[in-house]
Coordinates of C-alpha atoms and ligand atoms in Angstrom, one line a residue:
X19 CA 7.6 -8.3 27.2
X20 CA 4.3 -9.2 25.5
X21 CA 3.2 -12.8 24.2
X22 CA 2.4 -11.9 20.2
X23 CA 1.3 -13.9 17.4
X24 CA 2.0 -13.1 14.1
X25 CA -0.8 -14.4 11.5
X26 CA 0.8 -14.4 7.9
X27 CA 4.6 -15.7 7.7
X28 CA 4.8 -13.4 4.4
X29 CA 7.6 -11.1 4.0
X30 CA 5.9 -8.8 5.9
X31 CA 5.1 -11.0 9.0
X32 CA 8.2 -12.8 9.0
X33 CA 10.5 -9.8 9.2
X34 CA 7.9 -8.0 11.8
X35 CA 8.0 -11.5 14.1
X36 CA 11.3 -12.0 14.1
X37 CA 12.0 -8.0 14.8
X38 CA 9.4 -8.1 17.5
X39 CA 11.0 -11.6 19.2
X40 CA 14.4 -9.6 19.1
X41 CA 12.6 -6.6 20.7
X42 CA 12.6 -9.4 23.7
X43 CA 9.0 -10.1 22.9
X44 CA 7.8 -13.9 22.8
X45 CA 6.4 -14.3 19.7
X46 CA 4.7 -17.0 17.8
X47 CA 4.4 -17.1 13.7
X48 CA 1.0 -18.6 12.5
X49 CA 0.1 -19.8 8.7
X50 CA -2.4 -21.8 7.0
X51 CA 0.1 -23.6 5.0
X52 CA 1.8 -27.0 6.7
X53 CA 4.5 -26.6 4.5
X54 CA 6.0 -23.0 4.8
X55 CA 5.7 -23.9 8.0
X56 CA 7.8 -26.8 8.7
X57 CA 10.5 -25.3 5.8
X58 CA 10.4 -22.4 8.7
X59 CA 10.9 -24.8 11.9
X60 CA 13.8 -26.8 9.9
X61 CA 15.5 -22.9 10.1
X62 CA 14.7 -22.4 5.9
X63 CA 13.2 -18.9 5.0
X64 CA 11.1 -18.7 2.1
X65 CA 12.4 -16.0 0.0
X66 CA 15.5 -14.3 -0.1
X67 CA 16.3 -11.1 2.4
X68 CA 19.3 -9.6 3.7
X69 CA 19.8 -10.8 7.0
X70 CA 16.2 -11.9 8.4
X71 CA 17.8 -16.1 8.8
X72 CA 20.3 -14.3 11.1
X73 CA 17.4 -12.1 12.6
X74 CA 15.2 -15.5 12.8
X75 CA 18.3 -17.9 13.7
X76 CA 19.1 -15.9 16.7
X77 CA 15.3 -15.5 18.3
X78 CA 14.4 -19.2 17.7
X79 CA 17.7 -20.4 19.5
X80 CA 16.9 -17.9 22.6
X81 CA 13.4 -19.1 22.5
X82 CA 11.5 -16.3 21.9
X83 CA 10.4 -16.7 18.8
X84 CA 8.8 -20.2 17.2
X85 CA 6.3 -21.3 14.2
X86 CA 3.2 -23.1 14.4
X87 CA -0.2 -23.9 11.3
X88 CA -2.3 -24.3 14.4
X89 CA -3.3 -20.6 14.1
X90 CA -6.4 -21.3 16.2
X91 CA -4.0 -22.3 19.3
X92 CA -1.5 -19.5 18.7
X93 CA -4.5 -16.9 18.7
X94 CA -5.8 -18.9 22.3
X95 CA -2.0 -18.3 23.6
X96 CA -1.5 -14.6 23.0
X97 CA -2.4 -11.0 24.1
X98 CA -1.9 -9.4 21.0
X99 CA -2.4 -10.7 17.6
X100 CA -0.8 -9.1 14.3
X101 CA -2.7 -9.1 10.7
X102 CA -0.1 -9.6 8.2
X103 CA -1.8 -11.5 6.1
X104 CA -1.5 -10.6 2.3
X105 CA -3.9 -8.4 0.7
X106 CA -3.0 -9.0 -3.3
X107 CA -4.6 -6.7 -6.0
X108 CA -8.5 -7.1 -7.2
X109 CA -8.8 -6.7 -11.2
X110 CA -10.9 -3.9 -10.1
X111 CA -8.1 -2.2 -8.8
X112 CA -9.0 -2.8 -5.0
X113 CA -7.1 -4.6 -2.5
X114 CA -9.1 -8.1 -1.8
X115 CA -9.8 -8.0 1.9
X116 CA -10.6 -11.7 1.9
X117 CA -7.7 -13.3 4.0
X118 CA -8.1 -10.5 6.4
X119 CA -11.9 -11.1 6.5
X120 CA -11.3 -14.9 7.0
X121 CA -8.3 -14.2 9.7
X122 CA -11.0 -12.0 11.6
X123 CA -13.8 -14.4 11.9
X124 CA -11.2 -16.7 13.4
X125 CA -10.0 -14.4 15.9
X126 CA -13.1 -13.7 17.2
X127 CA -13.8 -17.5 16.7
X128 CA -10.9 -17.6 19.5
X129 CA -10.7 -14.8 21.6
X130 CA -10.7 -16.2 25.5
X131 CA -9.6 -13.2 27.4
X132 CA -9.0 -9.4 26.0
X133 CA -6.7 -8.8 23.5
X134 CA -4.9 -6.4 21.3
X135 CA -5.8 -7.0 17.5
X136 CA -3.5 -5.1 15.3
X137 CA -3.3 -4.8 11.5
X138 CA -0.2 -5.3 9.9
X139 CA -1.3 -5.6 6.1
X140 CA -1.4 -2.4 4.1
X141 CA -5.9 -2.2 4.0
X142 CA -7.8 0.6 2.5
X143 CA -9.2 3.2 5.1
X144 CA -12.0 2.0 7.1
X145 CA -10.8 -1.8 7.5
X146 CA -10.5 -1.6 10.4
X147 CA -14.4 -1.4 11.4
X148 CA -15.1 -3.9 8.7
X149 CA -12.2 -6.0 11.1
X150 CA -13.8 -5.4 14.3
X151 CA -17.3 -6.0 12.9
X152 CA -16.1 -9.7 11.7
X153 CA -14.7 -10.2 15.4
X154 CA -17.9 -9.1 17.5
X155 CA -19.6 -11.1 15.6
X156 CA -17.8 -14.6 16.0
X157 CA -17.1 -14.1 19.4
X158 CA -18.1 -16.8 21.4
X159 CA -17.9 -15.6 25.0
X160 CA -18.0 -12.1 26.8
X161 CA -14.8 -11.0 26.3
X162 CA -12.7 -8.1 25.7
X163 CA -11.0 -6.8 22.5
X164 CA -9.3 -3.9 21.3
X165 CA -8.3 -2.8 17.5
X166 CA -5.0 -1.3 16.3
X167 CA -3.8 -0.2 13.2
X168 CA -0.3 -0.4 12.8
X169 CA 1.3 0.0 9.4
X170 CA 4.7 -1.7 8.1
X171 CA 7.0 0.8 6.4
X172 CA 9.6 -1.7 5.2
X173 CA 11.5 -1.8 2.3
X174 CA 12.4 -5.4 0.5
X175 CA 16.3 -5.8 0.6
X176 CA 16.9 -4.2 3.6
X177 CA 13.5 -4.9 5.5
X178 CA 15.3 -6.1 9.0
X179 CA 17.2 -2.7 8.6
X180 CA 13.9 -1.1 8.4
X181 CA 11.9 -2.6 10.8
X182 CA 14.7 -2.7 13.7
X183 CA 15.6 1.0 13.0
X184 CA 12.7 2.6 11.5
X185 CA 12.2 6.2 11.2
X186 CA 8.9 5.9 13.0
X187 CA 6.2 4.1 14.2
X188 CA 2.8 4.6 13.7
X189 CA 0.2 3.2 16.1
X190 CA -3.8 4.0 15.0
X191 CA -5.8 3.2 18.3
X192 CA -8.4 4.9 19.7
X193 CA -8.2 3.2 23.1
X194 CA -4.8 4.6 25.4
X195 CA -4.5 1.1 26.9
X196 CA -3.8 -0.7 23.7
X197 CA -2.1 2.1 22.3
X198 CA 0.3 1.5 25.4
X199 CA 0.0 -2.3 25.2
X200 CA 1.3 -1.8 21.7
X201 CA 3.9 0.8 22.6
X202 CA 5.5 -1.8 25.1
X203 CA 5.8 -4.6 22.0
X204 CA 8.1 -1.7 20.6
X205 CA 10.0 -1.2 23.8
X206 CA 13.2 -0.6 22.5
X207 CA 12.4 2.0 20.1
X208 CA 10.7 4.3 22.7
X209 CA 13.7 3.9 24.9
X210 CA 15.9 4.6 21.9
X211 CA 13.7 7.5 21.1
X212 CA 12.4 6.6 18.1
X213 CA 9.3 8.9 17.5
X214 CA 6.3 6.6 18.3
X215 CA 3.1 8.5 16.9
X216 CA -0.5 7.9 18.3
X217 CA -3.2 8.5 15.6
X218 CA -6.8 7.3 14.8
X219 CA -7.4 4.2 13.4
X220 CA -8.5 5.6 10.2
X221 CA -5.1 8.4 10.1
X222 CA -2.8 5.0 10.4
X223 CA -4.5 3.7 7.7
X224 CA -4.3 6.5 5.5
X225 CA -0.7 7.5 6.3
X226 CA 0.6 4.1 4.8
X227 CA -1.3 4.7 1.4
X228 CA 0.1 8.8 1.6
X229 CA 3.6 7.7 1.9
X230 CA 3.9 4.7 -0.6
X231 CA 1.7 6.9 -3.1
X232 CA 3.8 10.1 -2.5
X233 CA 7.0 8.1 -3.3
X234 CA 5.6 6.0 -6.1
X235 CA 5.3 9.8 -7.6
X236 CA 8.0 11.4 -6.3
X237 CA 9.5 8.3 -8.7
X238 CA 7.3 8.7 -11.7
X239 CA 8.4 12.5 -11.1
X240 CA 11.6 12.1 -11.6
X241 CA 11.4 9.9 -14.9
X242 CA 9.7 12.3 -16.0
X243 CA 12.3 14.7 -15.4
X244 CA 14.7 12.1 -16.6
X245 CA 13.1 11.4 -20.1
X246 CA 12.9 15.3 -20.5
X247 CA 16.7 15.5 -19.6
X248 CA 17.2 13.3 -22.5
X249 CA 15.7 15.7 -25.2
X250 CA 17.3 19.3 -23.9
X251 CA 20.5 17.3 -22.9
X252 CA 20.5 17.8 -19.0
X253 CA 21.9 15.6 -16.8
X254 CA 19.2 14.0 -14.1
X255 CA 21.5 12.9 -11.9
X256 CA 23.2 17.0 -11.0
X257 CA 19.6 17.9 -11.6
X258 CA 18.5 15.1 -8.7
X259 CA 21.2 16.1 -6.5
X260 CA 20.9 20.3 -6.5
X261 CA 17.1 19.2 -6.2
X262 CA 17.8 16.8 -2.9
X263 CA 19.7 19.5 -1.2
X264 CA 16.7 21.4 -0.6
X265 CA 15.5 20.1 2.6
X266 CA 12.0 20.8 1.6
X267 CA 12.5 18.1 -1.4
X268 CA 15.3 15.6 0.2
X269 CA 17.1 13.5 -1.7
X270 CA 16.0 10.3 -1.3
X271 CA 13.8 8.2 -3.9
X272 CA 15.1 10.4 -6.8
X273 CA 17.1 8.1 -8.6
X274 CA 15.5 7.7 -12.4
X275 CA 14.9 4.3 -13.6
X276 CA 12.5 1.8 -15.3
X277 CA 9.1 2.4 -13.4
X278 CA 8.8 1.3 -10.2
X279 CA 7.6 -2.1 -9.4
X280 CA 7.6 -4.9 -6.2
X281 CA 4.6 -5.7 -4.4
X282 CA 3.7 -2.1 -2.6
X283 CA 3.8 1.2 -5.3
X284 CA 1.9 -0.6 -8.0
X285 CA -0.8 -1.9 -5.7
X286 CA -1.1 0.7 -3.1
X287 CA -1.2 3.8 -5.9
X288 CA -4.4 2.2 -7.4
X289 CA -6.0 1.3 -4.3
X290 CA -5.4 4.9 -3.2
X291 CA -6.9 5.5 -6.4
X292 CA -9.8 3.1 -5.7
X293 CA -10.4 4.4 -2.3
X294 CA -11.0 8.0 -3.3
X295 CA -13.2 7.5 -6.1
X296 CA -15.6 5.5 -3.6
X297 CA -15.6 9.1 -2.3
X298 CA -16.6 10.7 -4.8
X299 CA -12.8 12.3 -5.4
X300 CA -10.5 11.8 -8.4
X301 CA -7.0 11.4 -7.2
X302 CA -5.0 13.1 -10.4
X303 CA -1.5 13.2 -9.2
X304 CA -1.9 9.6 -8.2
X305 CA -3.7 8.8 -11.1
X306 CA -0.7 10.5 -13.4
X307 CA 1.9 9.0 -11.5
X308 CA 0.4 5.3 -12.2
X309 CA 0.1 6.3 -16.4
X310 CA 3.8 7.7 -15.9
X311 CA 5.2 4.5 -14.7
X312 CA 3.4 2.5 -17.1
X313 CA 5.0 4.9 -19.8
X314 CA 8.2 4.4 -18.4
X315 CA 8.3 1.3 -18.8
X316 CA 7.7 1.7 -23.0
X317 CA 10.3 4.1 -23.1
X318 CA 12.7 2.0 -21.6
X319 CA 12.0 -0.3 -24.7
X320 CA 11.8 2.2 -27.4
X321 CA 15.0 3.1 -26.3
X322 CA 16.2 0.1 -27.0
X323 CA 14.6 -0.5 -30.1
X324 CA 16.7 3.0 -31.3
X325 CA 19.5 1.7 -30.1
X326 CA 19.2 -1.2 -32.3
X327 CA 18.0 0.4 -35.6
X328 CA 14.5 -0.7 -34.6
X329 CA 15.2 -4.3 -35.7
X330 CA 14.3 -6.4 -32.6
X331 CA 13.4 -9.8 -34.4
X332 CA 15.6 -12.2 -34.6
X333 CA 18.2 -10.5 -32.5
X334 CA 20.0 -12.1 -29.1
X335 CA 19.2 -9.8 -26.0
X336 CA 20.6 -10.4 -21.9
X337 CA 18.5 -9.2 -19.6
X338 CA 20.5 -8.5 -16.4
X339 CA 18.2 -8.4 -13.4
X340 CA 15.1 -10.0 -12.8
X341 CA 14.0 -8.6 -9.4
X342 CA 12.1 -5.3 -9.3
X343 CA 15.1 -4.2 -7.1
X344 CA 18.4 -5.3 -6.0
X345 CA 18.9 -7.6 -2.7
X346 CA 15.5 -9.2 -3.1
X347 CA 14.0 -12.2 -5.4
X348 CA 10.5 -11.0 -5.9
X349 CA 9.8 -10.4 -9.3
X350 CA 6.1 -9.2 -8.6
X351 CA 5.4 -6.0 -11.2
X352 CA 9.5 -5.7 -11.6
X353 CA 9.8 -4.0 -15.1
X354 CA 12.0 -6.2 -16.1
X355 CA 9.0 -8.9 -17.0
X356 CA 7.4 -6.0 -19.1
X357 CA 10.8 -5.4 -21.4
X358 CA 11.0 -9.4 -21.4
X359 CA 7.1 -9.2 -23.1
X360 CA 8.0 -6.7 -24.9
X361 CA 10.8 -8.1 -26.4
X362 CA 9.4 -11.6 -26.6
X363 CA 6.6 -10.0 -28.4
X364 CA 9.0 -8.2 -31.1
X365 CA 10.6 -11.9 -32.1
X366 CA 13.6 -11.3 -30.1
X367 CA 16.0 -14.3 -28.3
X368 CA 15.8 -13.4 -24.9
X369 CA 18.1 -14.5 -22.3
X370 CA 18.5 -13.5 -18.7
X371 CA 20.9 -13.9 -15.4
X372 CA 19.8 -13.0 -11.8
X373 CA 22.1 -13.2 -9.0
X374 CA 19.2 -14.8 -7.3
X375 CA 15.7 -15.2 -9.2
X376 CA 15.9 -18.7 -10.8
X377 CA 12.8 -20.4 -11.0
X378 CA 9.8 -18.0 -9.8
X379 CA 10.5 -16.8 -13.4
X380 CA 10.0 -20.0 -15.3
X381 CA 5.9 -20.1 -14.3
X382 CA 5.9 -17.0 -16.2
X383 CA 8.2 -18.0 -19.2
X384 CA 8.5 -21.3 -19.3
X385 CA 11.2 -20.8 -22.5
X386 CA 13.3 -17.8 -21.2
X387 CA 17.0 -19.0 -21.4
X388 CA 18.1 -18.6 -17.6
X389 CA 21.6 -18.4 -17.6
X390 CA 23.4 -19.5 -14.5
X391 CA 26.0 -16.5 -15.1
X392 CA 26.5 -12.9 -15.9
X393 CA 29.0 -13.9 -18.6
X394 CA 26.9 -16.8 -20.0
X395 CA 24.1 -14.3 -20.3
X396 CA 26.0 -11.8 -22.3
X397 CA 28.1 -13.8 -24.3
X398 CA 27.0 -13.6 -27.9
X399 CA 24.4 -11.0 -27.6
X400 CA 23.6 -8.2 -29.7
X401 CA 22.3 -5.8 -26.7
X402 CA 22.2 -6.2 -23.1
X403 CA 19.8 -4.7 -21.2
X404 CA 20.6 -4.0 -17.2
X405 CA 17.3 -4.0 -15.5
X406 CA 18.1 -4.1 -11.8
X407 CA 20.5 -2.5 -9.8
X408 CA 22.7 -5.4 -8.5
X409 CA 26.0 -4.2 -7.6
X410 CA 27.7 -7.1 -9.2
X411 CA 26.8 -5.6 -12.2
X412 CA 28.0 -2.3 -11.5
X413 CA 31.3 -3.9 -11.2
X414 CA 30.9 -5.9 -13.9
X415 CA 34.0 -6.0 -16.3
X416 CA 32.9 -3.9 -19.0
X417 CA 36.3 -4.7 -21.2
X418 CA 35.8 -8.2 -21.2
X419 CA 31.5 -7.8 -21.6
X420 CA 33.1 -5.5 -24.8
X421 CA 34.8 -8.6 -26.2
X422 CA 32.5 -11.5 -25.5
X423 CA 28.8 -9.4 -26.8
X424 CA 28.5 -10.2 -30.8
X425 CA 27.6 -6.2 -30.9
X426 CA 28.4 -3.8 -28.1
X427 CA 25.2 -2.6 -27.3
X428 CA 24.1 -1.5 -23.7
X429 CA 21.1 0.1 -22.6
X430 CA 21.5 0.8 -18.9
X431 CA 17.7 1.4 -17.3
X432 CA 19.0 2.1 -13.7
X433 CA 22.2 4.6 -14.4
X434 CA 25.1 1.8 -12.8
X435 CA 27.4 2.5 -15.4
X436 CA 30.0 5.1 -15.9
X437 CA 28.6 6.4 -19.4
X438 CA 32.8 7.7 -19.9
X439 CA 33.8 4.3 -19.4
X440 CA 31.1 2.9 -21.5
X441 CA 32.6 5.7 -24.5
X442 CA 36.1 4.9 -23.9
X443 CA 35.7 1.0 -24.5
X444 CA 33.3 1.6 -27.7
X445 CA 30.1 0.9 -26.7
X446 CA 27.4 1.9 -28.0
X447 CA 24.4 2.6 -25.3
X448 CA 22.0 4.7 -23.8
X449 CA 20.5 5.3 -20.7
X450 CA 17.8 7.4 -18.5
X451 CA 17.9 10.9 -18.1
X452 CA 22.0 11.1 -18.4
X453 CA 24.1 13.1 -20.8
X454 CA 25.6 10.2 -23.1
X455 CA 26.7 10.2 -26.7
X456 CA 25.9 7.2 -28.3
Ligands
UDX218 C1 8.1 0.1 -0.5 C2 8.2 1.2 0.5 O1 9.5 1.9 0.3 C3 8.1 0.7 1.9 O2 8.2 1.7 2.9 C4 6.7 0.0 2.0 O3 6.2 -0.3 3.2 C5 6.7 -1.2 1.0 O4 6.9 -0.6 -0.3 P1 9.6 -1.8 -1.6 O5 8.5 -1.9 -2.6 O6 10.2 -3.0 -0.9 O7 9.2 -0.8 -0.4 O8 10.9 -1.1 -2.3 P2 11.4 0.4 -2.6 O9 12.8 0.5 -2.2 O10 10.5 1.4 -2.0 O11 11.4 0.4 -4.2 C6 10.1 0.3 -4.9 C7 10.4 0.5 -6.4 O12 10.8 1.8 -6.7 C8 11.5 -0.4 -6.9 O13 11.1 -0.9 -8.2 C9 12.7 0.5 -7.1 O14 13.6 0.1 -8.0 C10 12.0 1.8 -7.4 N1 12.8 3.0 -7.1 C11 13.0 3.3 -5.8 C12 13.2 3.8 -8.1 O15 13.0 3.6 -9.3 N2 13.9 5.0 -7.7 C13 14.1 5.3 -6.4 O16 14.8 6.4 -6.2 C14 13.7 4.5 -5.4

C-alpha cells in the first residue's frame, strides 16, 4: 500500500485515483480549483461516467481515498505523485505543456523526502526531462526524486472498466526502485497477471502517442473503406468482420462512422504529427489519417444534403447525439458539432436530444433547440440525423419516429439501425459504408 496523490481531478485523474484507492492504495486527489473540489467532497462527480461515483463512493467511505485544493500539502504527504493534469491542444498543433510545467515547479517547490513523480497526462516524447529539469531546479533541500512515465489507456464510457482491468500497464523508469515502487501502486494487477511492461521513459511516452495514432487510423481506414463500399455496393460491416478475423488485423476499432472525435485521437494524431516534424520526419499515414477524418466528417453532410435533394435551408433537422461517443457527455471534437455548423451554416432549423449533454452545448450554440426528449426532437422534422451511438436510439421505435417526422428521412452516421427495417416502414435513408436502397 503506497500513500499517492493525484494532481488533476480531470477525467483522467479521477478515474486513475479512485482505481488506485480501490487497488488498497491511500490516495489523495489534488486541484487548483475550490470548487470542483468541494462538489467532489459533497460525493458529486463532475462529468458523467459509467460507474466511477460507485468506484469513488466506495473508496471515500473505506477511507482510502479523499480530495483536497491544498495541492502543496497533498504533495508534502505523499511518496508518489501522479501528473494528470490536462494538456489541451496549441493552435500550433502541439500539446501546451504549461499546467504540467507549473505542477512541476511546485513539486519540487515541495519535495521533503524522496519520491516517485509519475506522469499521467498524454506529453510529447521527451517531457519527461523537461519535468525533471523544472523539479531540480525548485527544490529546496537535498532530497531525493525519481521520474516515471506512466501512460493512461482509458477509454471515456467505460474508463473504470479500463483502468481496473486494463490490458496492460506500461511503466517508463529508468530507475528499478521506482519502477518497483510503481509496480506495488498496481498490486493487484501483477498478482492478477496483468502484463506489467518496464520501458524507458522516452518508449512510455511514445507508446501512448503509437497506440492512439494507430487507432485514430485504423478508424479513418475503415471509413475509407466504408465511403468506397458505398460506390461498388459492398457492405463494410461483412467486409469489417472477414477483415477482424485475421488475427494479424483484429476486429476491434473497425466500426465505420462519422470521424472520430473526444479529447485523445484528434489531439494526440497532430501532436504525433508535431513531434516528428521537430525531427525532421513527416509522419504521412498520420498525417492522412487526420485529412481523412476531417473528410469524413463532410461526407457525412453531403450525404445528407443528397438525401434531401440538396435543399438544406429552411428545412427542420434532429440531431440525435451530442457526445463524440455513447456513455459519455463530452462533446470535445464530437462530429456531431461539425454537422450542427454545417447545417446551421446552410439555413437549416436545427434541433437536438442527448440522453445526457444538456448545457455544455449551449456555450457553443446558444440558439440550438435542446429538446428534453427523443420524440420531442424528431417530431416534425424533415431528416433526422443519428450522430452517436446511444443504445436508446438503437431501440428507438422506428414505426412511431415514421409517423411523427413531417418527411421520413434518416441518415444513420454510426450504422444502429436495421437498414431492412428502415425499407420495410418507408423510410427513406442512408448510411456509411452499408448496402441500402434509398
Ligand atoms: C481513446 C483511446 O481509446 C484510449 O485508450 C485513450 O487513452 C484515450 O483515447 P476515447 O477517446 O475515450 O479513448 O474513446 P474511443 O472509444 O477510443 O473512441 C474515440 C473515437 O473514435 C470516438 O469518436 C468513437 O466514436 C470513434 N470510434 C471508435 C469509431 O468511429 N469507430 C470505432 O471502431 C471505434
Amino acid at each position: 500500500m503506497k500513500k499517492i496523490t493525484i494532481i488533476g481531478t480531470g477525467y483522467v485523474g479521477l478515474v486513475t485515483g479512485a482505481g488506485l484507492a480501490d487497488f488498497g492504495n491511500e490516495v489523495i486527489c489534488a486541484d487548483i480549483l475550490e470548487s470542483k473540489v468541494n462538489q467532489l467532497k459533497k460525493g458529486e462527480i463532475p462529468f458523467f461516467e459509467p460507474g466511477l461515483k460507485e468506484l469513488i463512493d466506495r473508496n471515500v467511505n473505506e477511507n482510502r481515498l479523499s480530495f483536497t485544493a491544498e495541492i502543496e500539502k497533498s504533495v508534502q504527504l505523499s511518496e508518489v505523485i501522479f501528473i494528470a493534469v490536462g494538456t489541451p491542444e496549441l493552435s500550433s498543433g502541439q500539446a501546451d505543456l504549461s499546467h504540467v510545467i507549473k505542477v512541476s515547479k511546485l513539486i519540487g517547490e515541495n519535495l521533503n523526502f524522496y519520491k516517485v513523480i509519475c506522469t499521467k497526462s498524454t506529453v510529447p516524447i521527451g517531457t519527461g526531462k523537461k519535468i525533471c529539469k523544472t523539479i531540480n531546479e525548485n527544490i529546496k533541500s537535498v532530497v531525493d526524486f525519481d521520474y516515471v512515465s506512466n501512460p493512461e489507456f482509458l477509454r471515456e464510457g467505460s474508463s473504470v472498466k479500463d483502468f481496473l482491468w486494463p490490458d496492460r500497464v506500461v511503466i517508463g523508469a529508468e530507475e528499478t526502485k521506482a519502477f518497483e515502487i510503481l509496480k506495488e501502486v498496481y498490486r493487484p494487477l501483477y498478482v492478477n497477471k496483468t502484463p506489467i511492461m518496464h520501458t524507458n521513459i522516452e518508449t512510455s511516452e511514445m507508446i501512448k502517442y503509437a497506440s492512439n495514432a494507430f487507432l485514430a487510423l485504423k478508424i479513418s481506414y475503415i471509413n475509407e473503406i466504408a465511403n468506397l463500399c458505398d460506390k461498388v455496393g459492398a457492405d463494410v460491416h461483412q467486409v469489417a468482420t472477414a477483415m477482424g478475423k485475421d488475427g494479424r488485423i483484429s476486429s476491434k476499432f473497425l466500426h465505420p462512422g462519422p470521424g472520430y472525435g473526444g479529447s485523445c485521437f484528434p489531439k494526440d494524431t497532430k501532436a504525433l504529427v508535431n513531434i516528428a516534424k521537430e525531427n525532421g520526419l513527416n509522419f504521412k499515414t498520420i498525417e492522412a489519417a487526420i485529412i481523412a477524418n476531417e473528410n469524413q466528417k463532410i461526407v457525412m453532410f453531403k450525404k445528407l444534403k443528397k438525401l434531401l435533394q440538396n435543399q438544406i435551408s429552411g428545412k427542420s433537422i434532429g440531431i440525435l447525439g451530442l457526445s463524440f461517443k455513447p456513455n459519455t457527455d463530452d462533446i470535445r471534437e464530437s462530429s456531431s458539432l461539425k454537422m450542427i455548423s454545417f447545417l446551421i451554416r446552410e439555413g437549416a432549423i436545427v434541433k437536438s436530444y442527448d440522453p445526457v449533454v444538456s448545457n455544455q452545448i449551449k456555450n457553443i450554440y446558444p440558439d440550438l433547440n435542446c429538446c428534453s426528449s427523443l420524440e420531442e426532437c424528431v417530431a416534425d422534422t424533415d431528416a433526422i440525423v443519428i450522430m452517436t451511438d446511444w443504445n436508446v436510439f438503437r431501440s428507438m421505435d422506428l414505426k412511431k419516429v415514421f409517423k411523427i417526422m413531417k418527411k421520413p428521412v434518416i441518415l444513420d452516421t454510426r450504422n444502429i439501425l436495421s437498414t431492412h427495417e428502415l425499407n420495410n416502414i418507408g423510410f427513406k435513408h442512408d448510411n456509411v459504408g452499408r448496402k441500402s436502397i434509398i
